[in-house]
PDB file of C-alpha atoms in Angstrom:
ATOM      1  CA  MET V1456      15.006  -4.655 -15.953  1.00 41.00           C
ATOM      2  CA  ASN V1457      16.307  -3.610 -12.352  1.00 42.00           C
ATOM      3  CA  VAL V1458      13.570  -3.066 -10.200  1.00 50.00           C
ATOM      4  CA  ASP V1459      15.800  -0.841  -7.825  1.00 56.00           C
ATOM      5  CA  THR V1460      17.080   1.316 -10.521  1.00 59.00           C
ATOM      6  CA  GLY V1461      13.869   1.884 -12.279  1.00 80.00           C
ATOM      7  CA  VAL V1462      12.575   1.215 -15.609  1.00 89.00           C
ATOM      8  CA  ARG V1463      10.535   3.229 -18.258  1.00 93.00           C
ATOM      9  CA  LEU V1464       7.092   2.091 -19.151  1.00 97.00           C
ATOM     10  CA  ARG V1465       4.620   2.799 -22.073  1.00 97.00           C
ATOM     11  CA  VAL V1466       1.077   3.369 -21.379  1.00 97.00           C
ATOM     12  CA  ALA V1467      -0.546   0.619 -23.704  1.00 97.00           C
ATOM     13  CA  ARG V1468      -3.971   1.435 -22.818  1.00 96.00           C
ATOM     14  CA  ARG V1469      -6.195   3.998 -20.493  1.00 96.00           C
ATOM     15  CA  PHE V1470      -9.799   3.610 -19.568  1.00 96.00           C
ATOM     16  CA  ASP V1471     -12.162   4.480 -17.069  1.00 95.00           C
ATOM     17  CA  VAL V1472     -13.180   1.890 -14.789  1.00 95.00           C
ATOM     18  CA  ALA V1473     -15.507   3.662 -12.515  1.00 94.00           C
ATOM     19  CA  GLU V1474     -16.234   7.520 -11.446  1.00 92.00           C
ATOM     20  CA  ASN V1475     -13.116   9.104 -10.980  1.00 92.00           C
ATOM     21  CA  ILE V1476     -11.157   6.030 -11.355  1.00 95.00           C
ATOM     22  CA  VAL V1477      -8.750   5.443 -14.321  1.00 96.00           C
ATOM     23  CA  ALA V1478      -6.844   1.897 -15.386  1.00 96.00           C
ATOM     24  CA  PHE V1479      -3.602   2.045 -16.926  1.00 97.00           C
ATOM     25  CA  GLU V1480      -2.335  -0.814 -19.013  1.00 98.00           C
ATOM     26  CA  LEU V1481       1.566  -0.643 -19.003  1.00 98.00           C
ATOM     27  CA  GLU V1482       4.233  -2.296 -20.830  1.00 97.00           C
ATOM     28  CA  ALA V1483       7.928  -2.301 -21.455  1.00 95.00           C
ATOM     29  CA  ALA V1484       9.119   0.441 -23.805  1.00 92.00           C
ATOM     30  CA  ASN V1485      11.170  -2.021 -25.307  1.00 92.00           C
ATOM     31  CA  GLY V1486       8.659  -4.647 -25.735  1.00 92.00           C
ATOM     32  CA  MET V1487      10.379  -7.239 -23.245  1.00 94.00           C
ATOM     33  CA  PRO V1488       9.014  -9.448 -20.769  1.00 95.00           C
ATOM     34  CA  LEU V1489       8.506  -7.232 -17.504  1.00 96.00           C
ATOM     35  CA  PRO V1490       9.788  -8.227 -13.746  1.00 95.00           C
ATOM     36  CA  ALA V1491       7.688 -10.870 -12.104  1.00 95.00           C
ATOM     37  CA  PHE V1492       5.418  -9.598  -9.391  1.00 97.00           C
ATOM     38  CA  GLU V1493       3.281 -11.429  -6.743  1.00 97.00           C
ATOM     39  CA  ALA V1494      -0.229 -10.322  -5.755  1.00 98.00           C
ATOM     40  CA  GLY V1495      -0.186  -7.532  -3.226  1.00 96.00           C
ATOM     41  CA  ALA V1496       2.786  -5.961  -4.859  1.00 96.00           C
ATOM     42  CA  HIS V1497       2.890  -2.340  -5.902  1.00 94.00           C
ATOM     43  CA  LEU V1498       4.832   0.218  -8.345  1.00 95.00           C
ATOM     44  CA  GLU V1499       6.580   3.346  -7.463  1.00 91.00           C
ATOM     45  CA  ILE V1500       5.859   5.990 -10.164  1.00 93.00           C
ATOM     46  CA  ASP V1501       7.406   9.116 -10.714  1.00 91.00           C
ATOM     47  CA  CYS V1502       4.380  11.520 -10.836  1.00 90.00           C
ATOM     48  CA  ASN V1503       5.885  14.860 -12.373  1.00 87.00           C
ATOM     49  CA  GLY V1504       8.510  14.888 -10.023  1.00 86.00           C
ATOM     50  CA  GLN V1505       6.394  13.241  -7.054  1.00 84.00           C
ATOM     51  CA  ALA V1506       6.842   9.585  -6.251  1.00 86.00           C
ATOM     52  CA  ARG V1507       3.684   7.798  -5.746  1.00 88.00           C
ATOM     53  CA  HIS V1508       2.478   3.818  -4.932  1.00 90.00           C
ATOM     54  CA  TYR V1509       0.051   2.229  -6.791  1.00 94.00           C
ATOM     55  CA  SER V1510      -1.013  -1.515  -6.362  1.00 96.00           C
ATOM     56  CA  LEU V1511      -0.943  -3.856  -9.333  1.00 98.00           C
ATOM     57  CA  CYS V1512      -4.286  -5.380 -10.048  1.00 97.00           C
ATOM     58  CA  SER V1513      -3.595  -7.350 -12.970  1.00 97.00           C
ATOM     59  CA  ASP V1514      -3.007 -11.102 -13.314  1.00 97.00           C
ATOM     60  CA  PRO V1515       0.464 -11.797 -12.011  1.00 97.00           C
ATOM     61  CA  ALA V1516       0.765 -14.714 -14.668  1.00 97.00           C
ATOM     62  CA  ASP V1517       1.138 -12.554 -17.409  1.00 97.00           C
ATOM     63  CA  PRO V1518       4.654 -11.090 -18.233  1.00 96.00           C
ATOM     64  CA  MET V1519       3.975  -8.771 -20.554  1.00 97.00           C
ATOM     65  CA  ARG V1520       1.650  -5.916 -18.939  1.00 97.00           C
ATOM     66  CA  TYR V1521       0.934  -4.403 -15.621  1.00 98.00           C
ATOM     67  CA  MET V1522      -2.296  -2.709 -14.607  1.00 98.00           C
ATOM     68  CA  ILE V1523      -3.049  -0.097 -12.098  1.00 97.00           C
ATOM     69  CA  ALA V1524      -5.975   1.697 -11.261  1.00 96.00           C
ATOM     70  CA  VAL V1525      -5.935   5.265 -10.072  1.00 95.00           C
ATOM     71  CA  GLN V1526      -8.758   7.061  -8.246  1.00 92.00           C
ATOM     72  CA  ARG V1527      -8.475  10.939  -8.757  1.00 89.00           C
ATOM     73  CA  GLU V1528      -8.187  12.822  -5.509  1.00 80.00           C
ATOM     74  CA  ALA V1529      -9.201  16.447  -6.197  1.00 72.00           C
ATOM     75  CA  ASP V1530      -7.644  17.381  -2.907  1.00 71.00           C
ATOM     76  CA  GLY V1531      -4.656  15.196  -2.923  1.00 63.00           C
ATOM     77  CA  ARG V1532      -0.967  15.838  -3.391  1.00 65.00           C
ATOM     78  CA  GLY V1533      -0.948  15.978  -7.070  1.00 70.00           C
ATOM     79  CA  GLY V1534       0.042  12.220  -7.823  1.00 80.00           C
ATOM     80  CA  SER V1535      -3.267  11.007  -8.995  1.00 87.00           C
ATOM     81  CA  ARG V1536      -4.340  14.249 -10.727  1.00 87.00           C
ATOM     82  CA  TYR V1537      -1.281  14.049 -12.669  1.00 90.00           C
ATOM     83  CA  LEU V1538      -1.792  10.593 -14.094  1.00 93.00           C
ATOM     84  CA  CYS V1539      -5.554  11.167 -14.543  1.00 90.00           C
ATOM     85  CA  GLU V1540      -5.307  14.509 -16.381  1.00 90.00           C
ATOM     86  CA  SER V1541      -1.885  14.413 -17.936  1.00 91.00           C
ATOM     87  CA  VAL V1542      -0.997  10.913 -18.965  1.00 94.00           C
ATOM     88  CA  GLY V1543      -2.472   9.178 -21.919  1.00 93.00           C
ATOM     89  CA  MET V1544      -1.707   6.356 -24.459  1.00 95.00           C
ATOM     90  CA  ASN V1545       2.075   5.916 -25.563  1.00 96.00           C
ATOM     91  CA  ASP V1546       3.295   8.103 -22.977  1.00 96.00           C
ATOM     92  CA  LEU V1547       6.371   6.728 -20.921  1.00 96.00           C
ATOM     93  CA  LEU V1548       6.316   6.647 -17.247  1.00 96.00           C
ATOM     94  CA  ASP V1549       9.382   6.201 -15.184  1.00 94.00           C
ATOM     95  CA  VAL V1550       8.733   3.423 -12.870  1.00 94.00           C
ATOM     96  CA  ARG V1551      10.640   1.135  -9.640  1.00 91.00           C
ATOM     97  CA  GLY V1552       9.367  -2.136  -8.508  1.00 90.00           C
ATOM     98  CA  PRO V1553       7.392  -4.150  -8.194  1.00 95.00           C
ATOM     99  CA  ARG V1554       7.716  -4.243  -4.577  1.00 91.00           C
ATOM    100  CA  ASN V1555       5.223  -5.957  -1.726  1.00 92.00           C
ATOM    101  CA  HIS V1556       4.301  -5.556   1.761  1.00 88.00           C
ATOM    102  CA  PHE V1557       0.575  -7.195   1.322  1.00 93.00           C
ATOM    103  CA  SER V1558       1.669 -10.831   0.431  1.00 94.00           C
ATOM    104  CA  LEU V1559      -0.831 -13.697   0.457  1.00 97.00           C
ATOM    105  CA  VAL V1560       0.325 -16.222   3.075  1.00 96.00           C
ATOM    106  CA  PRO V1561       0.317 -19.859   1.889  1.00 94.00           C
ATOM    107  CA  SER V1562      -2.204 -21.706   3.295  1.00 94.00           C
ATOM    108  CA  LYS V1563      -5.005 -24.524   2.432  1.00 92.00           C
ATOM    109  CA  GLN V1564      -7.741 -22.664   3.862  1.00 95.00           C
ATOM    110  CA  ALA V1565      -9.917 -20.397   1.673  1.00 97.00           C
ATOM    111  CA  PRO V1566      -8.710 -16.871   2.059  1.00 98.00           C
ATOM    112  CA  LEU V1567     -11.394 -14.023   2.881  1.00 98.00           C
ATOM    113  CA  LEU V1568     -10.697 -10.800   0.702  1.00 98.00           C
ATOM    114  CA  ILE V1569     -12.652  -7.543   1.787  1.00 98.00           C
ATOM    115  CA  ALA V1570     -12.452  -4.348  -0.283  1.00 96.00           C
ATOM    116  CA  GLY V1571     -13.950  -0.784  -0.433  1.00 95.00           C
ATOM    117  CA  GLY V1572     -13.747   1.518  -3.095  1.00 93.00           C
ATOM    118  CA  ILE V1573      -9.864   1.624  -4.907  1.00 94.00           C
ATOM    119  CA  GLY V1574      -8.971  -0.913  -2.247  1.00 95.00           C
ATOM    120  CA  ILE V1575     -10.138  -3.466  -4.564  1.00 97.00           C
ATOM    121  CA  THR V1576      -6.777  -3.092  -6.809  1.00 97.00           C
ATOM    122  CA  PRO V1577      -4.581  -5.641  -4.618  1.00 97.00           C
ATOM    123  CA  MET V1578      -7.390  -8.001  -4.245  1.00 97.00           C
ATOM    124  CA  LEU V1579      -7.837  -8.451  -8.372  1.00 98.00           C
ATOM    125  CA  ALA V1580      -4.284  -9.530  -8.244  1.00 98.00           C
ATOM    126  CA  MET V1581      -5.055 -11.951  -5.464  1.00 98.00           C
ATOM    127  CA  ALA V1582      -7.953 -13.243  -6.997  1.00 98.00           C
ATOM    128  CA  TRP V1583      -5.981 -14.267  -9.961  1.00 98.00           C
ATOM    129  CA  THR V1584      -3.237 -15.804  -8.217  1.00 98.00           C
ATOM    130  CA  LEU V1585      -5.516 -17.821  -6.148  1.00 98.00           C
ATOM    131  CA  HIS V1586      -7.856 -19.017  -9.154  1.00 98.00           C
ATOM    132  CA  ASN V1587      -4.612 -19.796 -10.935  1.00 97.00           C
ATOM    133  CA  ALA V1588      -3.395 -22.000  -8.087  1.00 97.00           C
ATOM    134  CA  GLY V1589      -6.766 -23.892  -7.860  1.00 96.00           C
ATOM    135  CA  GLN V1590      -7.317 -22.930  -4.639  1.00 97.00           C
ATOM    136  CA  ARG V1591     -10.876 -21.334  -3.432  1.00 97.00           C
ATOM    137  CA  PHE V1592     -11.460 -17.968  -2.062  1.00 98.00           C
ATOM    138  CA  GLU V1593     -14.393 -15.568  -1.025  1.00 98.00           C
ATOM    139  CA  MET V1594     -14.112 -12.059  -1.900  1.00 98.00           C
ATOM    140  CA  HIS V1595     -16.531  -9.111  -0.833  1.00 97.00           C
ATOM    141  CA  ASP V1596     -16.332  -5.642  -2.900  1.00 96.00           C
ATOM    142  CA  PHE V1597     -18.041  -2.836  -1.267  1.00 96.00           C
ATOM    143  CA  ALA V1598     -18.464   0.600  -3.219  1.00 95.00           C
ATOM    144  CA  THR V1599     -20.878   3.406  -1.787  1.00 92.00           C
ATOM    145  CA  THR V1600     -22.898   3.831  -5.429  1.00 94.00           C
ATOM    146  CA  ALA V1601     -23.388   2.084  -8.486  1.00 93.00           C
ATOM    147  CA  GLU V1602     -20.921   4.823 -10.093  1.00 94.00           C
ATOM    148  CA  ARG V1603     -18.273   4.045  -7.844  1.00 93.00           C
ATOM    149  CA  GLN V1604     -18.116   0.386  -8.556  1.00 95.00           C
ATOM    150  CA  SER V1605     -15.308  -0.217 -10.381  1.00 95.00           C
ATOM    151  CA  PHE V1606     -13.925  -2.929 -13.361  1.00 96.00           C
ATOM    152  CA  LYS V1607     -17.751  -4.032 -13.867  1.00 94.00           C
ATOM    153  CA  THR V1608     -17.256  -5.090 -17.391  1.00 92.00           C
ATOM    154  CA  GLU V1609     -13.841  -6.748 -16.452  1.00 91.00           C
ATOM    155  CA  LEU V1610     -15.116  -8.708 -13.468  1.00 94.00           C
ATOM    156  CA  ALA V1611     -18.585 -10.063 -15.207  1.00 91.00           C
ATOM    157  CA  SER V1612     -16.268 -11.978 -17.596  1.00 92.00           C
ATOM    158  CA  ALA V1613     -13.502 -13.066 -14.961  1.00 95.00           C
ATOM    159  CA  PRO V1614     -13.277 -16.982 -14.740  1.00 96.00           C
ATOM    160  CA  TRP V1615     -13.349 -16.590 -11.014  1.00 97.00           C
ATOM    161  CA  THR V1616     -16.377 -13.963 -10.885  1.00 94.00           C
ATOM    162  CA  SER V1617     -18.310 -16.869  -8.727  1.00 95.00           C
ATOM    163  CA  SER V1618     -16.154 -16.319  -6.027  1.00 97.00           C
ATOM    164  CA  LEU V1619     -17.103 -12.461  -5.923  1.00 97.00           C
ATOM    165  CA  THR V1620     -19.909 -10.768  -4.338  1.00 96.00           C
ATOM    166  CA  ARG V1621     -20.102  -6.757  -5.016  1.00 96.00           C
ATOM    167  CA  HIS V1622     -21.978  -4.978  -2.624  1.00 96.00           C
ATOM    168  CA  ILE V1623     -23.751  -1.274  -2.896  1.00 95.00           C
ATOM    169  CA  GLY V1624     -23.682   1.016   0.139  1.00 91.00           C
ATOM    170  CA  ARG V1625     -22.212   0.952   3.549  1.00 87.00           C
ATOM    171  CA  CYS V1626     -21.810  -1.880   5.558  1.00 88.00           C
ATOM    172  CA  ASP V1627     -22.598  -1.118   9.190  1.00 85.00           C
ATOM    173  CA  ASP V1628     -21.859  -4.596  10.619  1.00 91.00           C
ATOM    174  CA  PHE V1629     -19.307  -6.902   9.412  1.00 95.00           C
ATOM    175  CA  VAL V1630     -19.795  -9.652  11.884  1.00 96.00           C
ATOM    176  CA  PRO V1631     -22.002 -11.631   9.513  1.00 95.00           C
ATOM    177  CA  LEU V1632     -19.777 -11.386   6.830  1.00 95.00           C
ATOM    178  CA  VAL V1633     -16.469 -12.245   8.910  1.00 96.00           C
ATOM    179  CA  GLY V1634     -17.649 -14.905  10.823  1.00 95.00           C
ATOM    180  CA  GLY V1635     -16.145 -16.907  13.357  1.00 94.00           C
ATOM    181  CA  PHE V1636     -12.597 -17.858  13.047  1.00 95.00           C
ATOM    182  CA  GLU V1637     -11.780 -21.074  11.216  1.00 94.00           C
ATOM    183  CA  GLY V1638      -8.056 -20.934  10.401  1.00 95.00           C
ATOM    184  CA  ARG V1639      -8.276 -18.932   7.340  1.00 96.00           C
ATOM    185  CA  HIS V1640      -6.537 -15.707   6.383  1.00 98.00           C
ATOM    186  CA  LEU V1641      -8.343 -12.282   6.196  1.00 98.00           C
ATOM    187  CA  TYR V1642      -7.253  -9.640   3.693  1.00 98.00           C
ATOM    188  CA  VAL V1643      -8.695  -5.912   3.870  1.00 97.00           C
ATOM    189  CA  CYS V1644      -8.019  -2.848   1.702  1.00 95.00           C
ATOM    190  CA  GLY V1645      -9.890   0.367   1.546  1.00 92.00           C
ATOM    191  CA  PRO V1646     -11.189   3.534   3.368  1.00 90.00           C
ATOM    192  CA  PHE V1647      -9.460   4.119   6.839  1.00 87.00           C
ATOM    193  CA  ALA V1648     -12.806   3.655   8.704  1.00 89.00           C
ATOM    194  CA  MET V1649     -14.154   0.582   6.661  1.00 93.00           C
ATOM    195  CA  ILE V1650     -10.767  -1.514   7.677  1.00 93.00           C
ATOM    196  CA  ASP V1651     -11.292  -0.563  11.254  1.00 91.00           C
ATOM    197  CA  ALA V1652     -14.799  -2.029  11.145  1.00 94.00           C
ATOM    198  CA  VAL V1653     -13.686  -5.163   9.558  1.00 96.00           C
ATOM    199  CA  LEU V1654     -10.800  -5.675  11.931  1.00 94.00           C
ATOM    200  CA  ASP V1655     -12.695  -4.841  14.906  1.00 94.00           C
ATOM    201  CA  ALA V1656     -15.403  -7.329  13.554  1.00 96.00           C
ATOM    202  CA  ALA V1657     -12.778  -9.962  13.232  1.00 96.00           C
ATOM    203  CA  ARG V1658     -11.215  -9.597  16.686  1.00 95.00           C
ATOM    204  CA  ALA V1659     -14.709  -9.728  18.316  1.00 95.00           C
ATOM    205  CA  MET V1660     -15.233 -13.046  16.764  1.00 96.00           C
ATOM    206  CA  GLY V1661     -12.068 -14.334  17.712  1.00 96.00           C
ATOM    207  CA  TRP V1662      -9.650 -14.086  15.011  1.00 96.00           C
ATOM    208  CA  PRO V1663      -5.856 -13.760  15.763  1.00 95.00           C
ATOM    209  CA  SER V1664      -3.752 -11.174  14.704  1.00 91.00           C
ATOM    210  CA  GLU V1665      -1.701 -12.895  12.704  1.00 92.00           C
ATOM    211  CA  PHE V1666      -4.431 -14.023  10.492  1.00 96.00           C
ATOM    212  CA  LEU V1667      -5.421 -10.455   9.573  1.00 95.00           C
ATOM    213  CA  HIS V1668      -3.410  -8.443   6.872  1.00 94.00           C
ATOM    214  CA  VAL V1669      -4.334  -4.901   6.254  1.00 92.00           C
ATOM    215  CA  GLU V1670      -3.055  -2.474   3.171  1.00 91.00           C
ATOM    216  CA  ARG V1671      -3.727   1.028   3.741  1.00 86.00           C
ATOM    217  CA  PHE V1672      -3.586   3.655   1.227  1.00 80.00           C
ATOM    218  CA  ALA V1673      -3.414   6.481   3.316  1.00 70.00           C
ATOM    219  CA  ALA V1674      -3.469   7.345   7.294  1.00 67.00           C
ATOM    220  CA  PRO V1675      -6.147   8.990   9.225  1.00 67.00           C
ATOM    221  CA  ALA V1676      -6.540  12.569   9.136  1.00 61.00           C
ATOM    222  CA  PRO V1677      -4.083  14.194  11.673  1.00 56.00           C
ATOM    223  CA  SER V1678      -5.292  15.408  14.962  1.00 49.00           C
ATOM    224  CA  SER V1679      -3.727  18.701  14.132  1.00 45.00           C
ATOM    225  CA  ASP V1680      -2.545  20.908  11.159  1.00 45.00           C
ATOM    226  CA  ALA V1681       1.060  19.777  11.774  1.00 42.00           C
ATOM    227  CA  GLY V1682       0.038  16.015  12.523  1.00 50.00           C
ATOM    228  CA  GLU V1683       1.526  14.260  15.906  1.00 52.00           C
ATOM    229  CA  ALA V1684       4.841  13.577  14.224  1.00 52.00           C
ATOM    230  CA  LEU V1685       5.395  17.248  13.835  1.00 50.00           C
ATOM    231  CA  GLN V1686       4.215  18.417  17.400  1.00 53.00           C
ATOM    232  CA  PRO V1687       7.154  19.464  19.522  1.00 50.00           C
ATOM    233  CA  THR V1688       4.993  19.495  22.349  1.00 55.00           C
ATOM    234  CA  LEU V1689       4.918  15.514  21.791  1.00 77.00           C
ATOM    235  CA  ASN V1690       7.976  14.834  20.472  1.00 87.00           C
ATOM    236  CA  THR V1691      11.449  14.970  21.990  1.00 89.00           C
ATOM    237  CA  ALA V1692      14.576  15.362  20.122  1.00 93.00           C
ATOM    238  CA  PHE V1693      17.041  12.423  19.569  1.00 94.00           C
ATOM    239  CA  GLU V1694      19.719  11.436  17.308  1.00 94.00           C
ATOM    240  CA  VAL V1695      20.358   9.044  14.558  1.00 93.00           C
ATOM    241  CA  GLU V1696      23.605   7.468  13.745  1.00 94.00           C
ATOM    242  CA  LEU V1697      24.230   6.224  10.086  1.00 94.00           C
ATOM    243  CA  ALA V1698      25.982   2.497  10.722  1.00 94.00           C
ATOM    244  CA  SER V1699      28.246   2.871   7.448  1.00 94.00           C
ATOM    245  CA  THR V1700      30.271   6.152   8.586  1.00 95.00           C
ATOM    246  CA  GLY V1701      29.453   6.488  12.392  1.00 93.00           C
ATOM    247  CA  LEU V1702      28.041   9.903  11.176  1.00 93.00           C
ATOM    248  CA  ARG V1703      25.281  11.176  14.194  1.00 95.00           C
ATOM    249  CA  ILE V1704      22.560  13.391  13.067  1.00 93.00           C
ATOM    250  CA  ALA V1705      20.459  15.125  15.530  1.00 94.00           C
ATOM    251  CA  VAL V1706      16.623  15.073  14.810  1.00 93.00           C
ATOM    252  CA  ALA V1707      14.941  18.143  16.541  1.00 92.00           C
ATOM    253  CA  ALA V1708      11.531  17.591  18.322  1.00 90.00           C
ATOM    254  CA  ASP V1709       9.642  19.403  15.431  1.00 88.00           C
ATOM    255  CA  GLN V1710      11.425  17.621  12.863  1.00 90.00           C
ATOM    256  CA  THR V1711      11.184  14.143  10.911  1.00 92.00           C
ATOM    257  CA  VAL V1712      14.016  11.877  10.812  1.00 93.00           C
ATOM    258  CA  CYS V1713      13.991  11.792   6.646  1.00 90.00           C
ATOM    259  CA  ALA V1714      14.074  15.723   7.106  1.00 90.00           C
ATOM    260  CA  ALA V1715      17.122  15.612   9.515  1.00 92.00           C
ATOM    261  CA  LEU V1716      18.749  13.242   7.145  1.00 92.00           C
ATOM    262  CA  ALA V1717      18.173  15.116   3.877  1.00 88.00           C
ATOM    263  CA  ASP V1718      19.602  18.371   5.755  1.00 90.00           C
ATOM    264  CA  ALA V1719      22.703  16.492   6.528  1.00 91.00           C
ATOM    265  CA  GLY V1720      22.689  15.313   2.821  1.00 90.00           C
ATOM    266  CA  VAL V1721      21.548  11.797   3.229  1.00 90.00           C
ATOM    267  CA  VAL V1722      18.530  11.397   0.875  1.00 83.00           C
ATOM    268  CA  ILE V1723      16.390   8.298   1.328  1.00 84.00           C
ATOM    269  CA  PRO V1724      13.168   7.230  -1.112  1.00 81.00           C
ATOM    270  CA  VAL V1725      10.082   9.104   0.625  1.00 80.00           C
ATOM    271  CA  SER V1726       6.747   8.849  -1.066  1.00 75.00           C
ATOM    272  CA  CYS V1727       3.273   8.929   1.132  1.00 76.00           C
ATOM    273  CA  GLU V1728       5.444  10.772   4.451  1.00 79.00           C
ATOM    274  CA  GLN V1729       2.484   8.887   6.384  1.00 80.00           C
ATOM    275  CA  GLY V1730       3.960   5.883   7.248  1.00 81.00           C
ATOM    276  CA  VAL V1731       1.706   3.953   4.664  1.00 81.00           C
ATOM    277  CA  CYS V1732       3.451   2.909   1.512  1.00 79.00           C
ATOM    278  CA  GLY V1733       6.838   1.777   2.904  1.00 81.00           C
ATOM    279  CA  ALA V1734       9.190   3.477   0.522  1.00 81.00           C
ATOM    280  CA  CYS V1735      11.000   4.694   3.321  1.00 88.00           C
ATOM    281  CA  LEU V1736      11.571   1.425   5.444  1.00 89.00           C
ATOM    282  CA  THR V1737      14.883   1.404   7.186  1.00 93.00           C
ATOM    283  CA  ARG V1738      16.560  -1.205   9.289  1.00 93.00           C
ATOM    284  CA  VAL V1739      17.315  -0.485  12.798  1.00 95.00           C
ATOM    285  CA  LEU V1740      20.165  -1.925  14.393  1.00 95.00           C
ATOM    286  CA  ASP V1741      20.426  -0.536  17.755  1.00 94.00           C
ATOM    287  CA  GLY V1742      17.592   1.517  19.673  1.00 95.00           C
ATOM    288  CA  ILE V1743      13.961   1.529  20.028  1.00 94.00           C
ATOM    289  CA  PRO V1744      11.896   3.080  17.357  1.00 92.00           C
ATOM    290  CA  GLU V1745       8.715   4.758  18.390  1.00 93.00           C
ATOM    291  CA  HIS V1746       6.278   3.253  15.424  1.00 92.00           C
ATOM    292  CA  ARG V1747       3.669   5.765  13.824  1.00 90.00           C
ATOM    293  CA  ASP V1748       2.866   4.056  10.795  1.00 86.00           C
ATOM    294  CA  TRP V1749       0.244   2.565   9.766  1.00 81.00           C
ATOM    295  CA  LEU V1750       2.169  -0.134   7.464  1.00 83.00           C
ATOM    296  CA  LEU V1751       4.017  -2.690  10.114  1.00 86.00           C
ATOM    297  CA  SER V1752       1.887  -5.195  11.800  1.00 81.00           C
ATOM    298  CA  ALA V1753       1.953  -5.339  15.761  1.00 81.00           C
ATOM    299  CA  ALA V1754       4.401  -8.010  15.380  1.00 82.00           C
ATOM    300  CA  GLU V1755       6.601  -6.262  12.928  1.00 88.00           C
ATOM    301  CA  GLN V1756       6.413  -3.228  15.504  1.00 89.00           C
ATOM    302  CA  SER V1757       7.520  -4.923  18.457  1.00 89.00           C
ATOM    303  CA  ALA V1758      10.761  -6.437  16.746  1.00 91.00           C
ATOM    304  CA  GLY V1759      12.016  -3.078  16.272  1.00 91.00           C
ATOM    305  CA  ASP V1760      14.131  -3.879  13.774  1.00 92.00           C
ATOM    306  CA  VAL V1761      12.631  -1.568  10.938  1.00 93.00           C
ATOM    307  CA  PHE V1762      10.635   1.434  11.140  1.00 93.00           C
ATOM    308  CA  THR V1763       9.392   4.501   8.851  1.00 92.00           C
ATOM    309  CA  PRO V1764      11.381   7.476   9.267  1.00 92.00           C
ATOM    310  CA  CYS V1765       9.079   9.685   7.341  1.00 90.00           C
ATOM    311  CA  CYS V1766       6.839   9.671  10.426  1.00 89.00           C
ATOM    312  CA  SER V1767       8.090   7.382  13.373  1.00 92.00           C
ATOM    313  CA  ARG V1768      10.386   8.770  15.797  1.00 94.00           C
ATOM    314  CA  SER V1769      12.880   7.023  18.971  1.00 94.00           C
ATOM    315  CA  LYS V1770      12.083   5.963  22.282  1.00 94.00           C
ATOM    316  CA  THR V1771      15.597   5.878  22.901  1.00 95.00           C
ATOM    317  CA  PRO V1772      18.137   9.110  22.798  1.00 94.00           C
ATOM    318  CA  LEU V1773      19.946   7.031  20.018  1.00 95.00           C
ATOM    319  CA  LEU V1774      18.806   5.062  16.967  1.00 94.00           C
ATOM    320  CA  VAL V1775      21.624   3.243  14.714  1.00 95.00           C
ATOM    321  CA  LEU V1776      20.152   2.761  11.212  1.00 94.00           C
ATOM    322  CA  ASP V1777      21.481   0.641   8.416  1.00 94.00           C
ATOM    323  CA  LEU V1778      22.205   3.216   6.258  1.00 94.00           C
TER     324      LEU V1778
END
């Protein structure tokens, strides 16, 4: 199986794990072992013509199945509705991956995992990985209501359940949970406001940025209907150059780089269009990107050697891309 060209997977099982959350167990249509993945990885799934990304939440040690969980978003862009409403047992899905932008960092210290809502999905794979390695960890999961708390049955019998604390209701102060910095890594995934609250608490307690690891499933609500990346009053035009051919393409003030490339016949993978998923991540060979993503760390943004053309722009008149 080639993770770049994609593979067809069969839905071996689907089941509800919480209110508006459906889990899908996937296996290779030909019955062969699946490509290995590391905790934090995601799949890109063709949802009726739309590419959508879903975190793998199964045990990475199991070579025969993947599991994802999908939260149905009534006002979303259609991917979750398609999977939850139209995909059933034995249906086939076209999938790319696994790919990972949220890896565990090797450490002897017990990591702290904090999840909110559907953000529990990558944390489950992390918990399995840490348990299989015999490493201690501390995991906290938050749900707004008991009905929205996912995987109750499955986690009740997990061999690492003693490391998990489940919370119902909103947490107004994460400082006691995070505590002072003691050399361990913190991983957080969940609603945007919760992630920011956790990060604020950790920074207030002296946690260095390199020990804080985040995965966001969505960007915050834009400040205008068009979103900052498409407001001409905030943007300036610039050019991108394709390193492979030398072709220069103009990017208008009211246009994304991905759109300008597509108009020129250059198509790159795009999914979230918010700088969250990493599908469009592109190497920058020259020039200085203006990062507007929610994917890259501060250090990665400062390095300036990759950017997300779905939303990010340029601080210089020209960006040379590894395309």
